[in-house]
Amino acid sequence: MEKSKVYYTTFRTTVSNSILQKLRKMLITAGINDIEFSRKLTALKVHFGERGNMAFIRAAFIAEIVKLIKENEGLPFLTDTNTLYKGSRDNAVDHLDTAVMHGFNVLSAGCNAIIADGLKGTEFREIEINQKNCKTAKIGSAIADADIIISINHFKGHEMAGFGGCLKNIGMGSGSVGGKLEMHSDSQPKIDTEACTACKLCEINCAHNAVHINSKKKAEIDYSKCTGCGQCVAVCRFDAAQVQWDARSMQEKMMEYAYAAVKDKHAFHINFIMDVSPNCDCWPNNDAPIVPNIGILASFDPVAIDKASADLVNAAHPIASSIITEHYHEGDDKFKHIFPKTDWNKGIEYAVKIGLGQSEYEMIEVK
């Protein structure tokens, strides 16, 4: 089998060859113009960044990609899904405010943003995939309904997946709130009765009649009816409906959701290996980067681009002032050093197994 092609450019520039010029040249060389964009709704799957976190991708990079798509008569829009946890992106109003604050808006990025799973994270399409863990996947409607998906990914560490790159962005990042619950948990939600105000939003929005307000004026879940869809978690404004976290099969489920997100679509992927923070952009802070800025990668293969990105990070010298140097030994896997109980290879191997892509790649540098 022919190896997947991964295109790569460094951050080294000259007066006549800026990083935006290099990005454009690399994307064209990688084949982005071969996609038939004309009048096609094109989802640019990004991470808008939690408030307080500054490691997300700069809007100027996004604008260059938007410009290329519009030159090909595409109809691009920026998109992300609401979060399962309570924060600045757990509903579309706060989420869009955060996106605008971080430069993901029509003025800075060149196109509008749409929250893919709607106001409360409950708008999704159920995509049939018939995989080991998930027979269907709850993909945010705006992503599922798009003709093309372009993932634009900040490569960094992640406590449950080892690292977060393309596969996490299109897998976890395309799932609705209920989909995120399915990926993160092997059990049903629970109610924190102290936080519950008996507002009845969970009761009203439960499609399975599994939640009701009891005689103590507290929400209660009938687990014989509960399907674990996550609606109560999505609509609760008081953090009373909570996830019972369990990461045992999270990586496999995330790969299955990534499979669903790109199923029957033209897909193209771009990884930015810069500001490589130890933790995800979902945190309201970002620690010092663990390696110097490395470069930008592009590929049609979501598995190959993440494997190549991880290999580049692991081959780079660690930054002395970062968390990585506290007990670091030359040659160690940097992500396993930060999260010793997490093996990111598990996700890559499973993605290959289900036919999402291949881990063997050919690196082609564009200068």
PDB file of N, CA, C and O in Angstrom, residues 68-95:
ATOM      1  N   LEU A  68      -8.557  31.031   0.272  1.00  0.00           N
ATOM      2  CA  LEU A  68      -8.339  29.992  -0.736  1.00  0.00           C
ATOM      3  C   LEU A  68      -9.652  29.320  -1.137  1.00  0.00           C
ATOM      4  O   LEU A  68      -9.918  29.084  -2.320  1.00  0.00           O
ATOM      5  N   ILE A  69     -10.475  29.008  -0.153  1.00  0.00           N
ATOM      6  CA  ILE A  69     -11.745  28.327  -0.426  1.00  0.00           C
ATOM      7  C   ILE A  69     -12.681  29.232  -1.205  1.00  0.00           C
ATOM      8  O   ILE A  69     -13.344  28.808  -2.161  1.00  0.00           O
ATOM      9  N   LYS A  70     -12.728  30.521  -0.833  1.00  0.00           N
ATOM     10  CA  LYS A  70     -13.589  31.457  -1.557  1.00  0.00           C
ATOM     11  C   LYS A  70     -13.108  31.682  -2.981  1.00  0.00           C
ATOM     12  O   LYS A  70     -13.923  31.894  -3.895  1.00  0.00           O
ATOM     13  N   GLU A  71     -11.800  31.632  -3.189  1.00  0.00           N
ATOM     14  CA  GLU A  71     -11.266  31.749  -4.551  1.00  0.00           C
ATOM     15  C   GLU A  71     -11.744  30.588  -5.424  1.00  0.00           C
ATOM     16  O   GLU A  71     -11.853  30.717  -6.645  1.00  0.00           O
ATOM     17  N   ASN A  72     -12.037  29.459  -4.762  1.00  0.00           N
ATOM     18  CA  ASN A  72     -12.557  28.281  -5.466  1.00  0.00           C
ATOM     19  C   ASN A  72     -14.085  28.213  -5.410  1.00  0.00           C
ATOM     20  O   ASN A  72     -14.676  27.167  -5.661  1.00  0.00           O
ATOM     21  N   GLU A  73     -14.716  29.354  -5.059  1.00  0.00           N
ATOM     22  CA  GLU A  73     -16.173  29.526  -5.046  1.00  0.00           C
ATOM     23  C   GLU A  73     -16.867  28.657  -4.007  1.00  0.00           C
ATOM     24  O   GLU A  73     -18.050  28.330  -4.133  1.00  0.00           O
ATOM     25  N   GLY A  74     -16.132  28.270  -2.947  1.00  0.00           N
ATOM     26  CA  GLY A  74     -16.731  27.524  -1.853  1.00  0.00           C
ATOM     27  C   GLY A  74     -17.479  28.438  -0.903  1.00  0.00           C
ATOM     28  O   GLY A  74     -17.332  29.663  -0.947  1.00  0.00           O
ATOM     29  N   LEU A  75     -18.291  27.841  -0.037  1.00  0.00           N
ATOM     30  CA  LEU A  75     -19.074  28.580   0.950  1.00  0.00           C
ATOM     31  C   LEU A  75     -18.609  28.165   2.347  1.00  0.00           C
ATOM     32  O   LEU A  75     -19.228  27.311   2.996  1.00  0.00           O
ATOM     33  N   PRO A  76     -17.513  28.756   2.838  1.00  0.00           N
ATOM     34  CA  PRO A  76     -16.937  28.314   4.111  1.00  0.00           C
ATOM     35  C   PRO A  76     -17.623  28.934   5.325  1.00  0.00           C
ATOM     36  O   PRO A  76     -18.142  30.055   5.269  1.00  0.00           O
ATOM     37  N   PHE A  77     -17.642  28.186   6.412  1.00  0.00           N
ATOM     38  CA  PHE A  77     -18.067  28.714   7.706  1.00  0.00           C
ATOM     39  C   PHE A  77     -17.237  28.057   8.793  1.00  0.00           C
ATOM     40  O   PHE A  77     -16.832  26.892   8.676  1.00  0.00           O
ATOM     41  N   LEU A  78     -16.930  28.810   9.845  1.00  0.00           N
ATOM     42  CA  LEU A  78     -16.206  28.280  10.993  1.00  0.00           C
ATOM     43  C   LEU A  78     -17.187  27.554  11.890  1.00  0.00           C
ATOM     44  O   LEU A  78     -18.332  27.990  12.061  1.00  0.00           O
ATOM     45  N   THR A  79     -16.767  26.461  12.489  1.00  0.00           N
ATOM     46  CA  THR A  79     -17.707  25.746  13.347  1.00  0.00           C
ATOM     47  C   THR A  79     -17.004  24.955  14.440  1.00  0.00           C
ATOM     48  O   THR A  79     -15.850  24.554  14.308  1.00  0.00           O
ATOM     49  N   ASP A  80     -17.737  24.774  15.529  1.00  0.00           N
ATOM     50  CA  ASP A  80     -17.318  23.942  16.650  1.00  0.00           C
ATOM     51  C   ASP A  80     -18.595  23.512  17.360  1.00  0.00           C
ATOM     52  O   ASP A  80     -19.676  24.043  17.089  1.00  0.00           O
ATOM     53  N   THR A  81     -18.497  22.550  18.261  1.00  0.00           N
ATOM     54  CA  THR A  81     -19.667  22.108  19.023  1.00  0.00           C
ATOM     55  C   THR A  81     -19.547  22.550  20.475  1.00  0.00           C
ATOM     56  O   THR A  81     -18.460  22.827  20.966  1.00  0.00           O
ATOM     57  N   ASN A  82     -20.684  22.586  21.145  1.00  0.00           N
ATOM     58  CA  ASN A  82     -20.704  22.981  22.556  1.00  0.00           C
ATOM     59  C   ASN A  82     -20.019  21.944  23.433  1.00  0.00           C
ATOM     60  O   ASN A  82     -19.930  20.763  23.080  1.00  0.00           O
ATOM     61  N   THR A  83     -19.561  22.396  24.589  1.00  0.00           N
ATOM     62  CA  THR A  83     -18.811  21.517  25.485  1.00  0.00           C
ATOM     63  C   THR A  83     -19.726  20.770  26.453  1.00  0.00           C
ATOM     64  O   THR A  83     -20.817  21.238  26.797  1.00  0.00           O
ATOM     65  N   LEU A  84     -19.235  19.617  26.895  1.00  0.00           N
ATOM     66  CA  LEU A  84     -19.956  18.813  27.876  1.00  0.00           C
ATOM     67  C   LEU A  84     -19.816  19.414  29.268  1.00  0.00           C
ATOM     68  O   LEU A  84     -20.747  19.389  30.065  1.00  0.00           O
ATOM     69  N   TYR A  85     -18.647  19.975  29.552  1.00  0.00           N
ATOM     70  CA  TYR A  85     -18.413  20.600  30.855  1.00  0.00           C
ATOM     71  C   TYR A  85     -18.974  22.021  30.844  1.00  0.00           C
ATOM     72  O   TYR A  85     -19.266  22.589  29.793  1.00  0.00           O
ATOM     73  N   LYS A  86     -19.135  22.599  32.023  1.00  0.00           N
ATOM     74  CA  LYS A  86     -19.634  23.964  32.137  1.00  0.00           C
ATOM     75  C   LYS A  86     -18.475  24.948  32.016  1.00  0.00           C
ATOM     76  O   LYS A  86     -17.490  24.850  32.737  1.00  0.00           O
ATOM     77  N   GLY A  87     -18.598  25.874  31.072  1.00  0.00           N
ATOM     78  CA  GLY A  87     -17.539  26.843  30.851  1.00  0.00           C
ATOM     79  C   GLY A  87     -18.027  27.934  29.920  1.00  0.00           C
ATOM     80  O   GLY A  87     -19.232  28.192  29.811  1.00  0.00           O
ATOM     81  N   SER A  88     -17.109  28.541  29.174  1.00  0.00           N
ATOM     82  CA  SER A  88     -17.474  29.668  28.309  1.00  0.00           C
ATOM     83  C   SER A  88     -17.953  29.218  26.938  1.00  0.00           C
ATOM     84  O   SER A  88     -18.223  30.049  26.069  1.00  0.00           O
ATOM     85  N   ARG A  89     -18.097  27.883  26.737  1.00  0.00           N
ATOM     86  CA  ARG A  89     -18.530  27.390  25.425  1.00  0.00           C
ATOM     87  C   ARG A  89     -19.581  26.274  25.555  1.00  0.00           C
ATOM     88  O   ARG A  89     -19.694  25.434  24.683  1.00  0.00           O
ATOM     89  N   ASP A  90     -20.364  26.287  26.638  1.00  0.00           N
ATOM     90  CA  ASP A  90     -21.323  25.197  26.840  1.00  0.00           C
ATOM     91  C   ASP A  90     -22.709  25.513  26.293  1.00  0.00           C
ATOM     92  O   ASP A  90     -23.626  24.703  26.414  1.00  0.00           O
ATOM     93  N   ASN A  91     -22.879  26.684  25.677  1.00  0.00           N
ATOM     94  CA  ASN A  91     -24.116  27.018  24.966  1.00  0.00           C
ATOM     95  C   ASN A  91     -23.737  27.963  23.834  1.00  0.00           C
ATOM     96  O   ASN A  91     -22.672  28.589  23.860  1.00  0.00           O
ATOM     97  N   ALA A  92     -24.586  28.062  22.824  1.00  0.00           N
ATOM     98  CA  ALA A  92     -24.213  28.784  21.612  1.00  0.00           C
ATOM     99  C   ALA A  92     -23.998  30.275  21.844  1.00  0.00           C
ATOM    100  O   ALA A  92     -23.168  30.892  21.174  1.00  0.00           O
ATOM    101  N   VAL A  93     -24.731  30.880  22.775  1.00  0.00           N
ATOM    102  CA  VAL A  93     -24.586  32.316  23.025  1.00  0.00           C
ATOM    103  C   VAL A  93     -23.198  32.616  23.584  1.00  0.00           C
ATOM    104  O   VAL A  93     -22.450  33.450  23.050  1.00  0.00           O
ATOM    105  N   ASP A  94     -22.832  31.942  24.685  1.00  0.00           N
ATOM    106  CA  ASP A  94     -21.502  32.143  25.272  1.00  0.00           C
ATOM    107  C   ASP A  94     -20.408  31.690  24.305  1.00  0.00           C
ATOM    108  O   ASP A  94     -19.340  32.312  24.225  1.00  0.00           O
ATOM    109  N   HIS A  95     -20.682  30.620  23.581  1.00  0.00           N
ATOM    110  CA  HIS A  95     -19.688  30.048  22.660  1.00  0.00           C
ATOM    111  C   HIS A  95     -19.357  31.050  21.547  1.00  0.00           C
ATOM    112  O   HIS A  95     -18.178  31.288  21.230  1.00  0.00           O
TER     113      HIS A  95
END
